[in-house]
mmCIF file of C-alpha atoms and ligand atoms in Angstrom:
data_model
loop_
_atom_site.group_PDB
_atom_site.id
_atom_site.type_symbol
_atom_site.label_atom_id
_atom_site.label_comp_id
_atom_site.label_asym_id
_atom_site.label_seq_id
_atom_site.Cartn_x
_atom_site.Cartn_y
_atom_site.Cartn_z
ATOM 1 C CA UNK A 1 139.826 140.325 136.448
ATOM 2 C CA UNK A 2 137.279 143.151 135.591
ATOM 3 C CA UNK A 3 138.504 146.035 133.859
ATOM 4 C CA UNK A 4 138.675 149.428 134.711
ATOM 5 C CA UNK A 5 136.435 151.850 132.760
ATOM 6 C CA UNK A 6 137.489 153.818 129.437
ATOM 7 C CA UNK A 7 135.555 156.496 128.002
ATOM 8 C CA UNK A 8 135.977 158.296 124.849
ATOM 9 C CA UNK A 9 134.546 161.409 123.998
ATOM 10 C CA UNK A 10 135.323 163.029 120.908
ATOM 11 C CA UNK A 11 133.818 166.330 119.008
ATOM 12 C CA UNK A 12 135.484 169.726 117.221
ATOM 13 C CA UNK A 13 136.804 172.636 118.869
ATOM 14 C CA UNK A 14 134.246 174.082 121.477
ATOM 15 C CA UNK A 15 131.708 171.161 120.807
ATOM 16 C CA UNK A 16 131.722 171.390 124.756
ATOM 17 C CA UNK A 17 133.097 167.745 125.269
ATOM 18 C CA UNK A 18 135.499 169.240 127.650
ATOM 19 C CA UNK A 19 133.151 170.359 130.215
ATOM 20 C CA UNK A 20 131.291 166.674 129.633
ATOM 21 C CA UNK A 21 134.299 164.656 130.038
ATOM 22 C CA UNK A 22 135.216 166.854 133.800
ATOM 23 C CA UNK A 23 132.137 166.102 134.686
ATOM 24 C CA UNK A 24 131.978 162.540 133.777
ATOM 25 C CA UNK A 25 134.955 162.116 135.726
ATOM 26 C CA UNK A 26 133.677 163.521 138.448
ATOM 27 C CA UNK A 27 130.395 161.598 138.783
ATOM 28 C CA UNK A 28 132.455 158.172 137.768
ATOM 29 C CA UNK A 29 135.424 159.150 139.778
ATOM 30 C CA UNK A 30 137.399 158.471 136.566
ATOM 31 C CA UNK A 31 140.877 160.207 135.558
ATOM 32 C CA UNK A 32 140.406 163.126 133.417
ATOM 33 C CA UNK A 33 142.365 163.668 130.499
ATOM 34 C CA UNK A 34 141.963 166.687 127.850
ATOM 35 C CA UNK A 35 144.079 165.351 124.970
ATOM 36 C CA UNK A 36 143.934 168.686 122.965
ATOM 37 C CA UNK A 37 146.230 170.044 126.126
ATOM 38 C CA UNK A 38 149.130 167.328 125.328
ATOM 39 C CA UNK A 39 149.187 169.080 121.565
ATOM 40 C CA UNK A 40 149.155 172.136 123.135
ATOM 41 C CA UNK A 41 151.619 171.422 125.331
ATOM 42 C CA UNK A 42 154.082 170.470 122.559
ATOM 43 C CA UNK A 43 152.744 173.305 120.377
ATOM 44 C CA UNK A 44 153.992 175.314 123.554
ATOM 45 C CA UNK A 45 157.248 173.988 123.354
ATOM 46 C CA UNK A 46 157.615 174.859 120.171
ATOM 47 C CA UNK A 47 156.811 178.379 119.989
ATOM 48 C CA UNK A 48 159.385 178.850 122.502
ATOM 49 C CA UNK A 49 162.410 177.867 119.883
ATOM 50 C CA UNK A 50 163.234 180.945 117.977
ATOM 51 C CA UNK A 51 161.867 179.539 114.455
ATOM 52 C CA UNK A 52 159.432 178.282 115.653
ATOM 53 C CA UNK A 53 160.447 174.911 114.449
ATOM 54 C CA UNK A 54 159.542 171.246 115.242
ATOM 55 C CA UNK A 55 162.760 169.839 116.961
ATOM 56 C CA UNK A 56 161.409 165.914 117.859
ATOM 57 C CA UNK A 57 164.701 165.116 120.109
ATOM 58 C CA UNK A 58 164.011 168.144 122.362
ATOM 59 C CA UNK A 59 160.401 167.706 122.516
ATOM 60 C CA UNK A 60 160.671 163.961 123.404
ATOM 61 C CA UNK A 61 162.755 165.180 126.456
ATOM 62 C CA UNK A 62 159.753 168.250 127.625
ATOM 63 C CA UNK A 63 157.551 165.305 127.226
ATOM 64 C CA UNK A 64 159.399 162.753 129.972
ATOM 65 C CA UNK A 65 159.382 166.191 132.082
ATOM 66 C CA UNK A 66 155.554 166.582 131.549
ATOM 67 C CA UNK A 67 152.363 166.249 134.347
ATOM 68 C CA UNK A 68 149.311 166.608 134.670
ATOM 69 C CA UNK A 69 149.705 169.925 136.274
ATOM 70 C CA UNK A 70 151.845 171.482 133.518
ATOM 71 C CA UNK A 71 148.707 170.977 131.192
ATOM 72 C CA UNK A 72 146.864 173.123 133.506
ATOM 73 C CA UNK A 73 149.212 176.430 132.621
ATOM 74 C CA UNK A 74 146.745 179.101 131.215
ATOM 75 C CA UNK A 75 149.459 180.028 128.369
ATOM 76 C CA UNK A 76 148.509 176.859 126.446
ATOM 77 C CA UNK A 77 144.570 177.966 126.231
ATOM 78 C CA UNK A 78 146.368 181.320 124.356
ATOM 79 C CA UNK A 79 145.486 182.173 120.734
ATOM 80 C CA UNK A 80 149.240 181.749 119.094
ATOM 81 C CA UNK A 81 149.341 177.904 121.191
ATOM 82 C CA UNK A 82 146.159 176.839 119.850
ATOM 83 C CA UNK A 83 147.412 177.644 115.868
ATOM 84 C CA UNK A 84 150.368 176.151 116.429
ATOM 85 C CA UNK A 85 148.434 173.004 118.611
ATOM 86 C CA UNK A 86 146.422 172.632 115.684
ATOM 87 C CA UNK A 87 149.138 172.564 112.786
ATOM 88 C CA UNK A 88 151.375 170.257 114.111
ATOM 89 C CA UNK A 89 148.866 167.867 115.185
ATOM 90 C CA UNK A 90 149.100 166.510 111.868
ATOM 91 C CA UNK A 91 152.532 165.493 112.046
ATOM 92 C CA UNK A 92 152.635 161.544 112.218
ATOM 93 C CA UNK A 93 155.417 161.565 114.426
ATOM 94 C CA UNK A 94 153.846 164.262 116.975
ATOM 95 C CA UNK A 95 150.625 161.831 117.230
ATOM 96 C CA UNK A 96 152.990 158.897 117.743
ATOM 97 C CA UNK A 97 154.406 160.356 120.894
ATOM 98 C CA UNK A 98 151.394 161.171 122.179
ATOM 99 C CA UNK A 99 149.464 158.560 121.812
ATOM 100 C CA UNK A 100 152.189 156.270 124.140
ATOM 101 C CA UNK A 101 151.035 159.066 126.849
ATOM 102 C CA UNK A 102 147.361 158.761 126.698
ATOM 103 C CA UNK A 103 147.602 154.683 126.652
ATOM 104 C CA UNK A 104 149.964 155.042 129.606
ATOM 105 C CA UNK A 105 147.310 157.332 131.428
ATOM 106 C CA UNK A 106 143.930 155.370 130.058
ATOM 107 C CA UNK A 107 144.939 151.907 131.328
ATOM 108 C CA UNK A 108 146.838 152.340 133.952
ATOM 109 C CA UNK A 109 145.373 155.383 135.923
ATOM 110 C CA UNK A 110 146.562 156.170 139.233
ATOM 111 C CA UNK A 111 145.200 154.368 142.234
ATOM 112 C CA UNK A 112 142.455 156.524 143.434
ATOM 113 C CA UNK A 113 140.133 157.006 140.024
ATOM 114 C CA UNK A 114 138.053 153.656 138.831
ATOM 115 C CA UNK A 115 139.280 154.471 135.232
ATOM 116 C CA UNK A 116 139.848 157.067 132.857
ATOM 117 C CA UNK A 117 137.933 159.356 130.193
ATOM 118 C CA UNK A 118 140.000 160.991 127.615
ATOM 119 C CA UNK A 119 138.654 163.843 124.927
ATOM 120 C CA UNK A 120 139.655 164.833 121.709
ATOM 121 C CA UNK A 121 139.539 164.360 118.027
ATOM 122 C CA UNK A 122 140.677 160.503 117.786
ATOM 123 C CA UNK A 123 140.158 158.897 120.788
ATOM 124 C CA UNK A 124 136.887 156.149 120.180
ATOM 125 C CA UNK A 125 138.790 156.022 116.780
ATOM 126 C CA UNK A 126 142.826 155.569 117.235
ATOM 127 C CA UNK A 127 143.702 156.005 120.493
ATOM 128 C CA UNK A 128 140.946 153.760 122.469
ATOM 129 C CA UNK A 129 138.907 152.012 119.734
ATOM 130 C CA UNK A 130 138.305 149.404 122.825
ATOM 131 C CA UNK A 131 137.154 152.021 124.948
ATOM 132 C CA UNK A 132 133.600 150.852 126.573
ATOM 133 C CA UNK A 133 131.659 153.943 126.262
ATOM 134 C CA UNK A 134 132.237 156.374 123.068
ATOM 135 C CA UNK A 135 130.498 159.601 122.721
ATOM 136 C CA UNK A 136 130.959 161.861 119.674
ATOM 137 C CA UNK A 137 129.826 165.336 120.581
ATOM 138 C CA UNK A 138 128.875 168.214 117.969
ATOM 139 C CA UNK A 139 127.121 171.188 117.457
ATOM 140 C CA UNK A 140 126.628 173.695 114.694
ATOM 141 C CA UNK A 141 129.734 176.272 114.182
ATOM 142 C CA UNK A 142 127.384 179.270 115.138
ATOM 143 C CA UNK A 143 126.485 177.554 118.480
ATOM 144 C CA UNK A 144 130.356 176.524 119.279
ATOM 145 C CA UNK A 145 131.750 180.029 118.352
ATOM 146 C CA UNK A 146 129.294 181.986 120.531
ATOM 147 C CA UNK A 147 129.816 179.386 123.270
ATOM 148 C CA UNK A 148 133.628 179.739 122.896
ATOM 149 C CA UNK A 149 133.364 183.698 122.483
ATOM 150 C CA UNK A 150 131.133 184.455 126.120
ATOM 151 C CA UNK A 151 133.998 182.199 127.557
ATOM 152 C CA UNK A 152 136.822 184.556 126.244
ATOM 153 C CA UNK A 153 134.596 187.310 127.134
ATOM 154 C CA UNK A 154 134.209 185.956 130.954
ATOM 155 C CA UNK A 155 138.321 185.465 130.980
ATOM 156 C CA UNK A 156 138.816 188.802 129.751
ATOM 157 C CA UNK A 157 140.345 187.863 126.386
ATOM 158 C CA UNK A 158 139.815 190.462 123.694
ATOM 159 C CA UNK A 159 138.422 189.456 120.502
ATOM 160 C CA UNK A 160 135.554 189.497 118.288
ATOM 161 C CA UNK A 161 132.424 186.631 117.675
ATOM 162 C CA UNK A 162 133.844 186.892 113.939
ATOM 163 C CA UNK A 163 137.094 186.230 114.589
ATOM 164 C CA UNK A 164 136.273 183.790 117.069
ATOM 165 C CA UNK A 165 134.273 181.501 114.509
ATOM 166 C CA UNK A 166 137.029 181.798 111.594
ATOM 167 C CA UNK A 167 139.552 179.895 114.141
ATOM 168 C CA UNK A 168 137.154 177.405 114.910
ATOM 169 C CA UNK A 169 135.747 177.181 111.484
ATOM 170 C CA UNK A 170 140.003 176.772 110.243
ATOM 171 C CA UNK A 171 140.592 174.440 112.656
ATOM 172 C CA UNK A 172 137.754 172.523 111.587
ATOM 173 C CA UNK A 173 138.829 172.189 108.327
ATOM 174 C CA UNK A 174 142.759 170.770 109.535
ATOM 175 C CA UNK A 175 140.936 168.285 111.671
ATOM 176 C CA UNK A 176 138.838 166.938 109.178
ATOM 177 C CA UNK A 177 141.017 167.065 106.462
ATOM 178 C CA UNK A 178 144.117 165.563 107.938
ATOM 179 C CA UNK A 179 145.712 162.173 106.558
ATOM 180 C CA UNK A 180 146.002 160.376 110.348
ATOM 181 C CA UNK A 181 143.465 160.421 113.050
ATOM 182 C CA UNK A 182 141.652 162.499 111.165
ATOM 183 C CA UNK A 183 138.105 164.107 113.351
ATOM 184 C CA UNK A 184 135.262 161.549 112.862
ATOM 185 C CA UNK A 185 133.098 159.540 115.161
ATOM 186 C CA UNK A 186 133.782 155.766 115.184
ATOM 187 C CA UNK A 187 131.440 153.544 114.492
ATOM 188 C CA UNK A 188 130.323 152.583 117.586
ATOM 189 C CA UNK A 189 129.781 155.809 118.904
ATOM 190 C CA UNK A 190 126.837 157.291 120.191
ATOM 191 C CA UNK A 191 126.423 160.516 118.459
ATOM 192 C CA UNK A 192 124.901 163.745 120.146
ATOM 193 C CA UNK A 193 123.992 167.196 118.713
ATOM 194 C CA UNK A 194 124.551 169.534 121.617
ATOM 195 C CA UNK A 195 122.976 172.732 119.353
ATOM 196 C CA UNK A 196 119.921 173.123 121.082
ATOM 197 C CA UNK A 197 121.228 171.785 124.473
ATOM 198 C CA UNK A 198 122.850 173.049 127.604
ATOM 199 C CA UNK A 199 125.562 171.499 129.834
ATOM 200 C CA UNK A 200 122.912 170.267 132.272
ATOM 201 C CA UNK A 201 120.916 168.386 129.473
ATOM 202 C CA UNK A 202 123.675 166.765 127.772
ATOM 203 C CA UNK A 203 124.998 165.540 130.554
ATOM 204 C CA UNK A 204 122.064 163.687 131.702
ATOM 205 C CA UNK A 205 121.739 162.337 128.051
ATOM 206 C CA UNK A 206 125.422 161.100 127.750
ATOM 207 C CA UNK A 207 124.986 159.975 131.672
ATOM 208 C CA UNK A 208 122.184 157.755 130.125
ATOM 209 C CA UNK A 209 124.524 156.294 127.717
ATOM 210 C CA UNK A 210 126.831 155.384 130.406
ATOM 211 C CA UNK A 211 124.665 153.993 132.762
ATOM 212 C CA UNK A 212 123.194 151.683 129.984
ATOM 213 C CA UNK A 213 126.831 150.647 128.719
ATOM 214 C CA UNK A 214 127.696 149.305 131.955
ATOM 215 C CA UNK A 215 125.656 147.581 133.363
ATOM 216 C CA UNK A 216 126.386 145.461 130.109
ATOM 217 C CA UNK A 217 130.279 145.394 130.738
ATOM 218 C CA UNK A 218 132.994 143.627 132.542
ATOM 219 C CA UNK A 219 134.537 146.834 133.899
ATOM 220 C CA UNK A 220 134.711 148.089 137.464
ATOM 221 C CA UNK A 221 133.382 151.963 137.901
HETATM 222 O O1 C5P Y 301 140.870 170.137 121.996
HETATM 223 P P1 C5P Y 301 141.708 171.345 121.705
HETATM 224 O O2 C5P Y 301 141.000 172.346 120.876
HETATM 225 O O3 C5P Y 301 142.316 171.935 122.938
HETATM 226 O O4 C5P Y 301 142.935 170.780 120.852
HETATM 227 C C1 C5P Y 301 143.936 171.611 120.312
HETATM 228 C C2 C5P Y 301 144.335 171.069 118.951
HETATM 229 O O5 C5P Y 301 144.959 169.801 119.111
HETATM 230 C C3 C5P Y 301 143.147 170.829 118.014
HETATM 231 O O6 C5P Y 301 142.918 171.943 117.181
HETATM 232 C C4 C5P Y 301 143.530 169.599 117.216
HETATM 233 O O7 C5P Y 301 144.123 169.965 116.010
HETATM 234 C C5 C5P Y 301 144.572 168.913 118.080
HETATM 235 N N1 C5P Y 301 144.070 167.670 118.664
HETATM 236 C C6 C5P Y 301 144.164 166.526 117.909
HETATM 237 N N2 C5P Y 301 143.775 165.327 118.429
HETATM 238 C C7 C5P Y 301 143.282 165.257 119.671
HETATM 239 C C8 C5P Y 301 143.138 166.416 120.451
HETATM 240 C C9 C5P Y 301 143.532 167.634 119.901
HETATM 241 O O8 C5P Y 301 144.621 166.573 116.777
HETATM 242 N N3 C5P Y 301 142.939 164.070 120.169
#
């Protein structure tokens, strides 16, 4: 039986593989799913309890209560989410449960899509190393924290270019340096420096890579 397509896109904070992955799924009719939201989501569940504390019972209950709409809520793209998102994302047991999640969603998507493409730090690596396409997406810090600033800019979100590039430049640093699933491209992944390219362009490169990929694979799309 042919199989139904997996893509894996992976990059650093604002490396714009969110915006590629939506629109992947749209052209491939594919399930979207922004892994960075399920650490968020947790991370959001966690800076509810009064310490601030990682309590694994409770958060294994919020996530049997979780969908896809709940990753949608605006409060997890806040500024206090993401530091938390990105702290406990090194936690063994928080990539454990999460990774269950995004296997359930990646090969068995619901009915309607032709297959699934999931972003984040350690998807071609950990989470889908058999996925059939894998893109690893990057650009230089300057270029990600200016694109990331105009966007809180355009929401409305106070804050300065300066500030905006020390987050990204921390987060960085806990993604790469991490024991598990740490941020690095796998080695079968196509690589692509999105610097001195817009959306529009490096979609029609990665849209290359795709259509190339399957017409050598056994998967349905
Ligand atoms: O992608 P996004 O920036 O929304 O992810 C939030 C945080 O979740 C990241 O800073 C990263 O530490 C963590 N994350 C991760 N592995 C993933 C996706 C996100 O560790 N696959």
């Amino acid at each position: 039986m042919r199989e139904k397509l997996r893509i894996a896109i992976d990059g650093p904070a604002a490396s714009g593989k969110g915006t590629l992955a939506k629109q992947i799924a749209k052209k491939y009719k594919l399930l979207h799913l922004d892994s960075g939201k399920l650490y968020r989501y947790l991370a959001f569940q966690v800076y509810k309890t009064k310490h601030k504390k990682i309590n694994y019972p409770k958060l294994q209950i919020s996530l049997k209560k979780i969908t896809l709409k709940k990753l949608h809520n605006k409060i997890l793209t806040t500024e206090p989410i993401t530091k938390i998102a990105s702290v406990i994302s090194k936690q063994k047991k928080i990539r454990k449960m999460l990774k269950k999640i995004q296997h359930h969603l990646a090969y068995n998507p619901p009915k309607q899509f032709k297959g699934s493409v999931l972003d984040g730090r350690d998807i071609g690596t950990v989470i889908l190393p058999d996925a059939h396409v894998k893109i690893f997406l990057t650009a230089s810090l300057n270029v990600r924290a200016m694109r990331r600033y105009k966007q809180y800019k355009k929401s409305g979100i106070k804050t300065t270019y300066n500030k905006v590039k020390n987050d990204i430049k921390m987060r960085d640093y806990l993604d790469t340096h991490r024991k598990i699933s740490s941020l690095k491209p796998a080695k079968d992944a196509v690589l692509l420096d999105s610097s001195f390219y817009n959306t529009k362009s490096a979609f029609v490169k990665i849209d290359k890579v795709i259509k190339e990929r399957i017409k050598h694979i056994d998967a349905t799309y």
